[in-house]
Amino acid sequence: FGKDREFIVVHYAGEVRYTVTGFVEKNVETLSNELKDLGASSSNVQIASVFAASTSSVPTSDPNTTPARRSAIRGVSVASQFRTSLQMLVVDLECTNPHYVRCIKPNSAKAYNVFDSGEVLRQLRYSGMMETIRIRREGYALREEHESFFKRFHLLLSSEEAKQGDGISHLVKVLSKRLKLTDAEWQIGHSKIFLKRDLASKLEVLVHLRIRVAARVVGKFCRKIARDRASKLLTAWGKHRVHIMRECRKARAANKIASVHRMH
């Protein structure tokens, strides 16, 4: 390398620059104890001195060496350490309900209110986010539980269609026939349904329109009931008022007749 202490590896997303400072120490692989013993017993004094510090006293001549024994002979390698760490991570994840958040640095200067679009785009490309987005768009972007999907979109079925069957299979069959969809647009799994983003957006719009129409019908019905109740109340109030006026006229007429009769 000379004075240049860096090298570049071209990954699928772009170029990644590495520095050689501490590279060997970080990526060193543990030698097996057999090789250490062999190096320590070398007739070359320099080689023997190199391996002397790491000479293992574990016997290696036993043919009935168990897997645990063989692991002790080989020592702990970087790959085994990585595998153990990964297994511990998997165990922890299986005990939780993880939600992943991908953090993107807006700029390399760690300054606030500064958004470097080129830097953000580079991070998205290197993290594989652009490729993930492309795959999700081309594939089934949305995945939802059967029960949740049926509760959201069963409103699109008419009363007659709802009587003809039940369940998500019937719902998908009816909607596929109505919207002229193929099996490539969505698939029914054991516990989830998979559908593309465009189809999901279309179904959301149809549900929204169905709810708006239903709201208008309910509002019209409620207004009709309110008008009918108001009409009945006004009619009853009018009849009661007419009755009271008649009774008042009768009472006045009776009083007038009685006063005239007393005068004569």
PDB file of C-alpha atoms in Angstrom:
ATOM      1  CA  PHE A   1       0.000   0.000   0.000  1.00  0.00           C
ATOM      2  CA  GLY A   2       2.868   2.393   0.723  1.00  0.00           C
ATOM      3  CA  LYS A   3       1.561   5.577   2.308  1.00  0.00           C
ATOM      4  CA  ASP A   4      -1.951   4.774   1.138  1.00  0.00           C
ATOM      5  CA  ARG A   5      -3.503   2.940   4.122  1.00  0.00           C
ATOM      6  CA  GLU A   6      -6.938   2.439   2.549  1.00  0.00           C
ATOM      7  CA  PHE A   7      -8.505   0.129  -0.008  1.00  0.00           C
ATOM      8  CA  ILE A   8     -11.929  -0.010  -1.680  1.00  0.00           C
ATOM      9  CA  VAL A   9     -14.259  -2.976  -2.090  1.00  0.00           C
ATOM     10  CA  VAL A  10     -16.997  -2.614  -4.724  1.00  0.00           C
ATOM     11  CA  HIS A  11     -20.217  -4.006  -3.267  1.00  0.00           C
ATOM     12  CA  TYR A  12     -23.513  -4.364  -5.156  1.00  0.00           C
ATOM     13  CA  ALA A  13     -24.733  -1.051  -3.706  1.00  0.00           C
ATOM     14  CA  GLY A  14     -21.530   0.913  -4.315  1.00  0.00           C
ATOM     15  CA  GLU A  15     -17.936   1.375  -3.231  1.00  0.00           C
ATOM     16  CA  VAL A  16     -16.970   0.850   0.419  1.00  0.00           C
ATOM     17  CA  ARG A  17     -13.657   2.226   1.685  1.00  0.00           C
ATOM     18  CA  TYR A  18     -11.676   0.327   4.329  1.00  0.00           C
ATOM     19  CA  THR A  19      -8.553   1.303   6.280  1.00  0.00           C
ATOM     20  CA  VAL A  20      -5.779  -1.186   7.004  1.00  0.00           C
ATOM     21  CA  THR A  21      -5.099   0.212  10.488  1.00  0.00           C
ATOM     22  CA  GLY A  22      -6.048  -2.559  12.911  1.00  0.00           C
ATOM     23  CA  PHE A  23      -7.566  -4.627  10.097  1.00  0.00           C
ATOM     24  CA  VAL A  24      -5.614  -7.799  10.907  1.00  0.00           C
ATOM     25  CA  GLU A  25      -6.279  -7.534  14.645  1.00  0.00           C
ATOM     26  CA  LYS A  26     -10.016  -7.174  14.056  1.00  0.00           C
ATOM     27  CA  ASN A  27     -10.243 -10.054  11.590  1.00  0.00           C
ATOM     28  CA  VAL A  28      -7.626 -12.469  12.915  1.00  0.00           C
ATOM     29  CA  GLU A  29      -8.636 -16.144  12.923  1.00  0.00           C
ATOM     30  CA  THR A  30      -7.652 -18.359  15.850  1.00  0.00           C
ATOM     31  CA  LEU A  31      -5.220 -21.136  14.968  1.00  0.00           C
ATOM     32  CA  SER A  32      -5.990 -24.641  16.079  1.00  0.00           C
ATOM     33  CA  ASN A  33      -4.045 -25.921  19.067  1.00  0.00           C
ATOM     34  CA  GLU A  34      -2.573 -28.678  16.886  1.00  0.00           C
ATOM     35  CA  LEU A  35      -0.904 -26.101  14.665  1.00  0.00           C
ATOM     36  CA  LYS A  36       0.330 -24.236  17.739  1.00  0.00           C
ATOM     37  CA  ASP A  37       1.907 -27.429  19.120  1.00  0.00           C
ATOM     38  CA  LEU A  38       3.427 -28.197  15.747  1.00  0.00           C
ATOM     39  CA  GLY A  39       4.895 -24.714  15.457  1.00  0.00           C
ATOM     40  CA  ALA A  40       6.255 -24.788  18.992  1.00  0.00           C
ATOM     41  CA  SER A  41       8.050 -28.076  18.312  1.00  0.00           C
ATOM     42  CA  SER A  42       9.698 -26.747  15.157  1.00  0.00           C
ATOM     43  CA  SER A  43      13.470 -27.049  14.806  1.00  0.00           C
ATOM     44  CA  ASN A  44      13.568 -23.447  13.675  1.00  0.00           C
ATOM     45  CA  VAL A  45      14.231 -21.357  16.759  1.00  0.00           C
ATOM     46  CA  GLN A  46      12.403 -18.288  15.428  1.00  0.00           C
ATOM     47  CA  ILE A  47       9.257 -20.229  14.521  1.00  0.00           C
ATOM     48  CA  ALA A  48       9.340 -22.099  17.846  1.00  0.00           C
ATOM     49  CA  SER A  49       9.583 -18.830  19.766  1.00  0.00           C
ATOM     50  CA  VAL A  50       6.602 -17.421  17.870  1.00  0.00           C
ATOM     51  CA  PHE A  51       4.380 -20.388  18.766  1.00  0.00           C
ATOM     52  CA  ALA A  52       5.778 -20.965  22.270  1.00  0.00           C
ATOM     53  CA  ALA A  53       3.529 -18.400  23.943  1.00  0.00           C
ATOM     54  CA  SER A  54       0.380 -20.022  22.562  1.00  0.00           C
ATOM     55  CA  THR A  55       1.370 -23.656  23.006  1.00  0.00           C
ATOM     56  CA  SER A  56      -1.552 -25.715  24.230  1.00  0.00           C
ATOM     57  CA  SER A  57      -1.187 -28.612  26.627  1.00  0.00           C
ATOM     58  CA  VAL A  58      -4.348 -30.331  25.343  1.00  0.00           C
ATOM     59  CA  PRO A  59      -3.519 -33.880  24.172  1.00  0.00           C
ATOM     60  CA  THR A  60      -4.363 -34.538  20.530  1.00  0.00           C
ATOM     61  CA  SER A  61      -3.563 -38.227  20.140  1.00  0.00           C
ATOM     62  CA  ASP A  62      -6.863 -39.579  21.502  1.00  0.00           C
ATOM     63  CA  PRO A  63      -8.840 -41.054  18.563  1.00  0.00           C
ATOM     64  CA  ASN A  64     -12.065 -40.990  20.570  1.00  0.00           C
ATOM     65  CA  THR A  65     -12.081 -37.224  20.836  1.00  0.00           C
ATOM     66  CA  THR A  66     -15.610 -35.890  21.332  1.00  0.00           C
ATOM     67  CA  PRO A  67     -17.006 -32.832  19.498  1.00  0.00           C
ATOM     68  CA  ALA A  68     -16.467 -30.755  22.635  1.00  0.00           C
ATOM     69  CA  ARG A  69     -12.872 -32.104  22.795  1.00  0.00           C
ATOM     70  CA  ARG A  70     -12.281 -31.304  19.140  1.00  0.00           C
ATOM     71  CA  SER A  71     -13.616 -27.792  19.714  1.00  0.00           C
ATOM     72  CA  ALA A  72     -11.128 -27.365  22.556  1.00  0.00           C
ATOM     73  CA  ILE A  73      -8.353 -28.532  20.267  1.00  0.00           C
ATOM     74  CA  ARG A  74      -9.240 -26.109  17.521  1.00  0.00           C
ATOM     75  CA  GLY A  75      -9.783 -23.252  19.963  1.00  0.00           C
ATOM     76  CA  VAL A  76     -12.383 -20.505  19.613  1.00  0.00           C
ATOM     77  CA  SER A  77     -12.414 -19.139  16.085  1.00  0.00           C
ATOM     78  CA  VAL A  78     -13.851 -15.865  14.834  1.00  0.00           C
ATOM     79  CA  ALA A  79     -16.532 -17.766  12.942  1.00  0.00           C
ATOM     80  CA  SER A  80     -17.580 -19.699  16.058  1.00  0.00           C
ATOM     81  CA  GLN A  81     -17.686 -16.477  18.081  1.00  0.00           C
ATOM     82  CA  PHE A  82     -19.868 -14.885  15.436  1.00  0.00           C
ATOM     83  CA  ARG A  83     -22.115 -17.944  15.313  1.00  0.00           C
ATOM     84  CA  THR A  84     -22.511 -17.958  19.109  1.00  0.00           C
ATOM     85  CA  SER A  85     -23.283 -14.243  19.154  1.00  0.00           C
ATOM     86  CA  LEU A  86     -25.830 -14.692  16.368  1.00  0.00           C
ATOM     87  CA  GLN A  87     -27.513 -17.576  18.197  1.00  0.00           C
ATOM     88  CA  MET A  88     -27.808 -15.455  21.348  1.00  0.00           C
ATOM     89  CA  LEU A  89     -29.340 -12.641  19.286  1.00  0.00           C
ATOM     90  CA  VAL A  90     -31.871 -15.025  17.729  1.00  0.00           C
ATOM     91  CA  VAL A  91     -32.860 -16.325  21.177  1.00  0.00           C
ATOM     92  CA  ASP A  92     -33.397 -12.765  22.407  1.00  0.00           C
ATOM     93  CA  LEU A  93     -35.461 -11.865  19.327  1.00  0.00           C
ATOM     94  CA  GLU A  94     -37.673 -14.931  19.712  1.00  0.00           C
ATOM     95  CA  CYS A  95     -38.541 -13.802  23.246  1.00  0.00           C
ATOM     96  CA  THR A  96     -39.692 -10.367  22.075  1.00  0.00           C
ATOM     97  CA  ASN A  97     -41.789  -8.625  19.426  1.00  0.00           C
ATOM     98  CA  PRO A  98     -39.130  -6.558  17.677  1.00  0.00           C
ATOM     99  CA  HIS A  99     -39.821  -3.476  15.593  1.00  0.00           C
ATOM    100  CA  TYR A 100     -36.874  -2.341  13.525  1.00  0.00           C
ATOM    101  CA  VAL A 101     -36.058   1.320  12.983  1.00  0.00           C
ATOM    102  CA  ARG A 102     -33.472   2.184  10.363  1.00  0.00           C
ATOM    103  CA  CYS A 103     -31.568   5.340  11.265  1.00  0.00           C
ATOM    104  CA  ILE A 104     -30.219   7.587   8.530  1.00  0.00           C
ATOM    105  CA  LYS A 105     -27.748  10.377   9.289  1.00  0.00           C
ATOM    106  CA  PRO A 106     -28.899  13.606   7.594  1.00  0.00           C
ATOM    107  CA  ASN A 107     -25.329  14.874   7.286  1.00  0.00           C
ATOM    108  CA  SER A 108     -21.765  13.841   8.101  1.00  0.00           C
ATOM    109  CA  ALA A 109     -20.978  17.007  10.098  1.00  0.00           C
ATOM    110  CA  LYS A 110     -23.411  16.090  12.910  1.00  0.00           C
ATOM    111  CA  ALA A 111     -25.045  19.498  12.489  1.00  0.00           C
ATOM    112  CA  TYR A 112     -28.717  20.216  13.141  1.00  0.00           C
ATOM    113  CA  ASN A 113     -31.084  21.589  10.503  1.00  0.00           C
ATOM    114  CA  VAL A 114     -28.745  20.362   7.752  1.00  0.00           C
ATOM    115  CA  PHE A 115     -30.076  17.792   5.274  1.00  0.00           C
ATOM    116  CA  ASP A 116     -27.605  16.415   2.742  1.00  0.00           C
ATOM    117  CA  SER A 117     -29.728  14.630   0.142  1.00  0.00           C
ATOM    118  CA  GLY A 118     -26.704  13.015  -1.507  1.00  0.00           C
ATOM    119  CA  GLU A 119     -25.484  11.572   1.790  1.00  0.00           C
ATOM    120  CA  VAL A 120     -28.953  10.269   2.647  1.00  0.00           C
ATOM    121  CA  LEU A 121     -29.343   8.664  -0.789  1.00  0.00           C
ATOM    122  CA  ARG A 122     -25.930   7.030  -0.432  1.00  0.00           C
ATOM    123  CA  GLN A 123     -26.904   5.513   2.941  1.00  0.00           C
ATOM    124  CA  LEU A 124     -30.177   4.235   1.521  1.00  0.00           C
ATOM    125  CA  ARG A 125     -28.363   2.586  -1.378  1.00  0.00           C
ATOM    126  CA  TYR A 126     -25.602   1.047   0.763  1.00  0.00           C
ATOM    127  CA  SER A 127     -28.105  -0.327   3.283  1.00  0.00           C
ATOM    128  CA  GLY A 128     -30.052  -2.046   0.508  1.00  0.00           C
ATOM    129  CA  MET A 129     -33.169   0.016   1.161  1.00  0.00           C
ATOM    130  CA  MET A 130     -33.659   0.978  -2.489  1.00  0.00           C
ATOM    131  CA  GLU A 131     -33.457  -2.654  -3.537  1.00  0.00           C
ATOM    132  CA  THR A 132     -35.877  -3.627  -0.777  1.00  0.00           C
ATOM    133  CA  ILE A 133     -38.347  -0.980  -1.912  1.00  0.00           C
ATOM    134  CA  ARG A 134     -38.109  -2.171  -5.500  1.00  0.00           C
ATOM    135  CA  ILE A 135     -38.717  -5.788  -4.487  1.00  0.00           C
ATOM    136  CA  ARG A 136     -41.646  -4.836  -2.271  1.00  0.00           C
ATOM    137  CA  ARG A 137     -43.212  -2.839  -5.097  1.00  0.00           C
ATOM    138  CA  GLU A 138     -42.862  -5.677  -7.547  1.00  0.00           C
ATOM    139  CA  GLY A 139     -44.031  -8.283  -5.065  1.00  0.00           C
ATOM    140  CA  TYR A 140     -46.739  -8.444  -2.415  1.00  0.00           C
ATOM    141  CA  ALA A 141     -46.083  -5.298  -0.426  1.00  0.00           C
ATOM    142  CA  LEU A 142     -48.903  -5.762   2.091  1.00  0.00           C
ATOM    143  CA  ARG A 143     -49.427  -8.751   4.350  1.00  0.00           C
ATOM    144  CA  GLU A 144     -52.360  -8.866   6.729  1.00  0.00           C
ATOM    145  CA  GLU A 145     -54.014 -11.392   9.005  1.00  0.00           C
ATOM    146  CA  HIS A 146     -57.132 -13.091   7.630  1.00  0.00           C
ATOM    147  CA  GLU A 147     -59.404 -11.832  10.403  1.00  0.00           C
ATOM    148  CA  SER A 148     -58.174  -8.245  10.174  1.00  0.00           C
ATOM    149  CA  PHE A 149     -58.502  -8.173   6.382  1.00  0.00           C
ATOM    150  CA  PHE A 150     -62.021  -9.600   6.477  1.00  0.00           C
ATOM    151  CA  LYS A 151     -63.162  -7.073   9.088  1.00  0.00           C
ATOM    152  CA  ARG A 152     -61.856  -4.187   6.985  1.00  0.00           C
ATOM    153  CA  PHE A 153     -63.160  -5.194   3.569  1.00  0.00           C
ATOM    154  CA  HIS A 154     -66.256  -7.320   4.145  1.00  0.00           C
ATOM    155  CA  LEU A 155     -68.222  -4.063   3.762  1.00  0.00           C
ATOM    156  CA  LEU A 156     -67.687  -4.367   0.012  1.00  0.00           C
ATOM    157  CA  LEU A 157     -69.994  -7.393  -0.098  1.00  0.00           C
ATOM    158  CA  SER A 158     -73.683  -6.868  -0.739  1.00  0.00           C
ATOM    159  CA  SER A 159     -76.263  -8.511   1.496  1.00  0.00           C
ATOM    160  CA  GLU A 160     -76.922 -11.204  -1.101  1.00  0.00           C
ATOM    161  CA  GLU A 161     -73.207 -11.883  -1.610  1.00  0.00           C
ATOM    162  CA  ALA A 162     -72.668 -12.105   2.144  1.00  0.00           C
ATOM    163  CA  LYS A 163     -75.385 -14.764   2.386  1.00  0.00           C
ATOM    164  CA  GLN A 164     -73.757 -16.893  -0.334  1.00  0.00           C
ATOM    165  CA  GLY A 165     -70.633 -17.625   1.682  1.00  0.00           C
ATOM    166  CA  ASP A 166     -68.388 -16.663   4.553  1.00  0.00           C
ATOM    167  CA  GLY A 167     -64.694 -16.252   5.199  1.00  0.00           C
ATOM    168  CA  ILE A 168     -61.810 -14.628   3.403  1.00  0.00           C
ATOM    169  CA  SER A 169     -61.860 -17.104   0.506  1.00  0.00           C
ATOM    170  CA  HIS A 170     -65.403 -16.078  -0.415  1.00  0.00           C
ATOM    171  CA  LEU A 171     -64.501 -12.392  -0.054  1.00  0.00           C
ATOM    172  CA  VAL A 172     -61.478 -12.733  -2.354  1.00  0.00           C
ATOM    173  CA  LYS A 173     -63.500 -14.708  -4.896  1.00  0.00           C
ATOM    174  CA  VAL A 174     -66.287 -12.123  -5.069  1.00  0.00           C
ATOM    175  CA  LEU A 175     -63.937  -9.136  -5.255  1.00  0.00           C
ATOM    176  CA  SER A 176     -61.758 -10.828  -7.882  1.00  0.00           C
ATOM    177  CA  LYS A 177     -64.806 -11.382 -10.070  1.00  0.00           C
ATOM    178  CA  ARG A 178     -66.143  -7.870  -9.538  1.00  0.00           C
ATOM    179  CA  LEU A 179     -62.813  -6.080 -10.103  1.00  0.00           C
ATOM    180  CA  LYS A 180     -61.587  -8.549 -12.758  1.00  0.00           C
ATOM    181  CA  LEU A 181     -58.484  -9.519 -10.800  1.00  0.00           C
ATOM    182  CA  THR A 182     -56.191 -12.507 -11.231  1.00  0.00           C
ATOM    183  CA  ASP A 183     -54.394 -14.665  -8.693  1.00  0.00           C
ATOM    184  CA  ALA A 184     -51.221 -12.680  -9.393  1.00  0.00           C
ATOM    185  CA  GLU A 185     -52.729  -9.651  -7.648  1.00  0.00           C
ATOM    186  CA  TRP A 186     -53.086 -11.402  -4.285  1.00  0.00           C
ATOM    187  CA  GLN A 187     -52.520 -14.739  -2.618  1.00  0.00           C
ATOM    188  CA  ILE A 188     -54.112 -16.348   0.440  1.00  0.00           C
ATOM    189  CA  GLY A 189     -51.656 -17.927   2.866  1.00  0.00           C
ATOM    190  CA  HIS A 190     -52.258 -20.100   5.917  1.00  0.00           C
ATOM    191  CA  SER A 191     -52.662 -17.150   8.262  1.00  0.00           C
ATOM    192  CA  LYS A 192     -52.141 -14.037   6.113  1.00  0.00           C
ATOM    193  CA  ILE A 193     -53.233 -12.632   2.791  1.00  0.00           C
ATOM    194  CA  PHE A 194     -50.621 -11.115   0.467  1.00  0.00           C
ATOM    195  CA  LEU A 195     -51.564  -8.362  -1.961  1.00  0.00           C
ATOM    196  CA  LYS A 196     -49.890  -5.683  -4.023  1.00  0.00           C
ATOM    197  CA  ARG A 197     -49.805  -2.015  -3.072  1.00  0.00           C
ATOM    198  CA  ASP A 198     -51.958  -0.828  -5.989  1.00  0.00           C
ATOM    199  CA  LEU A 199     -54.699  -3.304  -5.184  1.00  0.00           C
ATOM    200  CA  ALA A 200     -54.616  -2.392  -1.491  1.00  0.00           C
ATOM    201  CA  SER A 201     -55.002   1.298  -2.352  1.00  0.00           C
ATOM    202  CA  LYS A 202     -57.921   0.507  -4.657  1.00  0.00           C
ATOM    203  CA  LEU A 203     -59.679  -1.516  -1.952  1.00  0.00           C
ATOM    204  CA  GLU A 204     -59.143   1.287   0.572  1.00  0.00           C
ATOM    205  CA  VAL A 205     -60.801   3.767  -1.817  1.00  0.00           C
ATOM    206  CA  LEU A 206     -63.753   1.429  -2.397  1.00  0.00           C
ATOM    207  CA  VAL A 207     -64.254   0.952   1.347  1.00  0.00           C
ATOM    208  CA  HIS A 208     -64.102   4.710   1.887  1.00  0.00           C
ATOM    209  CA  LEU A 209     -66.725   5.299  -0.814  1.00  0.00           C
ATOM    210  CA  ARG A 210     -68.923   2.536   0.603  1.00  0.00           C
ATOM    211  CA  ILE A 211     -68.774   4.093   4.069  1.00  0.00           C
ATOM    212  CA  ARG A 212     -69.609   7.542   2.664  1.00  0.00           C
ATOM    213  CA  VAL A 213     -72.622   6.163   0.795  1.00  0.00           C
ATOM    214  CA  ALA A 214     -73.763   4.292   3.896  1.00  0.00           C
ATOM    215  CA  ALA A 215     -73.339   7.452   5.973  1.00  0.00           C
ATOM    216  CA  ARG A 216     -75.484   9.409   3.534  1.00  0.00           C
ATOM    217  CA  VAL A 217     -78.202   6.746   3.622  1.00  0.00           C
ATOM    218  CA  VAL A 218     -78.152   6.671   7.414  1.00  0.00           C
ATOM    219  CA  GLY A 219     -78.234  10.481   7.546  1.00  0.00           C
ATOM    220  CA  LYS A 220     -81.149  10.635   5.124  1.00  0.00           C
ATOM    221  CA  PHE A 221     -83.026   8.029   7.147  1.00  0.00           C
ATOM    222  CA  CYS A 222     -82.357   9.874  10.396  1.00  0.00           C
ATOM    223  CA  ARG A 223     -83.523  13.167   8.889  1.00  0.00           C
ATOM    224  CA  LYS A 224     -86.707  11.487   7.650  1.00  0.00           C
ATOM    225  CA  ILE A 225     -87.366  10.079  11.116  1.00  0.00           C
ATOM    226  CA  ALA A 226     -86.726  13.502  12.638  1.00  0.00           C
ATOM    227  CA  ARG A 227     -89.129  15.143  10.174  1.00  0.00           C
ATOM    228  CA  ASP A 228     -91.787  12.514  10.855  1.00  0.00           C
ATOM    229  CA  ARG A 229     -91.419  12.967  14.606  1.00  0.00           C
ATOM    230  CA  ALA A 230     -91.524  16.740  14.293  1.00  0.00           C
ATOM    231  CA  SER A 231     -94.596  16.505  12.047  1.00  0.00           C
ATOM    232  CA  LYS A 232     -96.374  14.251  14.544  1.00  0.00           C
ATOM    233  CA  LEU A 233     -95.507  16.569  17.428  1.00  0.00           C
ATOM    234  CA  LEU A 234     -96.732  19.624  15.516  1.00  0.00           C
ATOM    235  CA  THR A 235     -99.942  17.832  14.527  1.00  0.00           C
ATOM    236  CA  ALA A 236    -100.601  16.712  18.099  1.00  0.00           C
ATOM    237  CA  TRP A 237     -99.834  20.196  19.409  1.00  0.00           C
ATOM    238  CA  GLY A 238    -102.187  21.749  16.822  1.00  0.00           C
ATOM    239  CA  LYS A 239    -104.999  19.359  17.691  1.00  0.00           C
ATOM    240  CA  HIS A 240    -104.525  20.032  21.375  1.00  0.00           C
ATOM    241  CA  ARG A 241    -104.574  23.788  20.779  1.00  0.00           C
ATOM    242  CA  VAL A 242    -107.781  23.533  18.712  1.00  0.00           C
ATOM    243  CA  HIS A 243    -109.374  21.439  21.442  1.00  0.00           C
ATOM    244  CA  ILE A 244    -108.439  23.969  24.113  1.00  0.00           C
ATOM    245  CA  MET A 245    -109.800  26.840  21.985  1.00  0.00           C
ATOM    246  CA  ARG A 246    -113.109  24.992  21.520  1.00  0.00           C
ATOM    247  CA  GLU A 247    -113.407  24.322  25.205  1.00  0.00           C
ATOM    248  CA  CYS A 248    -112.692  27.982  25.953  1.00  0.00           C
ATOM    249  CA  ARG A 249    -115.394  29.125  23.494  1.00  0.00           C
ATOM    250  CA  LYS A 250    -117.857  26.685  24.991  1.00  0.00           C
ATOM    251  CA  ALA A 251    -117.077  27.947  28.481  1.00  0.00           C
ATOM    252  CA  ARG A 252    -117.510  31.599  27.430  1.00  0.00           C
ATOM    253  CA  ALA A 253    -120.771  30.839  25.635  1.00  0.00           C
ATOM    254  CA  ALA A 254    -122.118  28.941  28.665  1.00  0.00           C
ATOM    255  CA  ASN A 255    -121.204  31.833  30.980  1.00  0.00           C
ATOM    256  CA  LYS A 256    -122.896  34.332  28.669  1.00  0.00           C
ATOM    257  CA  ILE A 257    -126.090  32.279  28.451  1.00  0.00           C
ATOM    258  CA  ALA A 258    -126.153  31.852  32.226  1.00  0.00           C
ATOM    259  CA  SER A 259    -125.759  35.623  32.805  1.00  0.00           C
ATOM    260  CA  VAL A 260    -128.559  36.439  30.322  1.00  0.00           C
ATOM    261  CA  HIS A 261    -130.819  33.875  31.985  1.00  0.00           C
ATOM    262  CA  ARG A 262    -130.226  35.423  35.415  1.00  0.00           C
ATOM    263  CA  MET A 263    -131.152  38.912  34.056  1.00  0.00           C
ATOM    264  CA  HIS A 264    -134.579  37.681  32.947  1.00  0.00           C
TER     265      HIS A 264
END
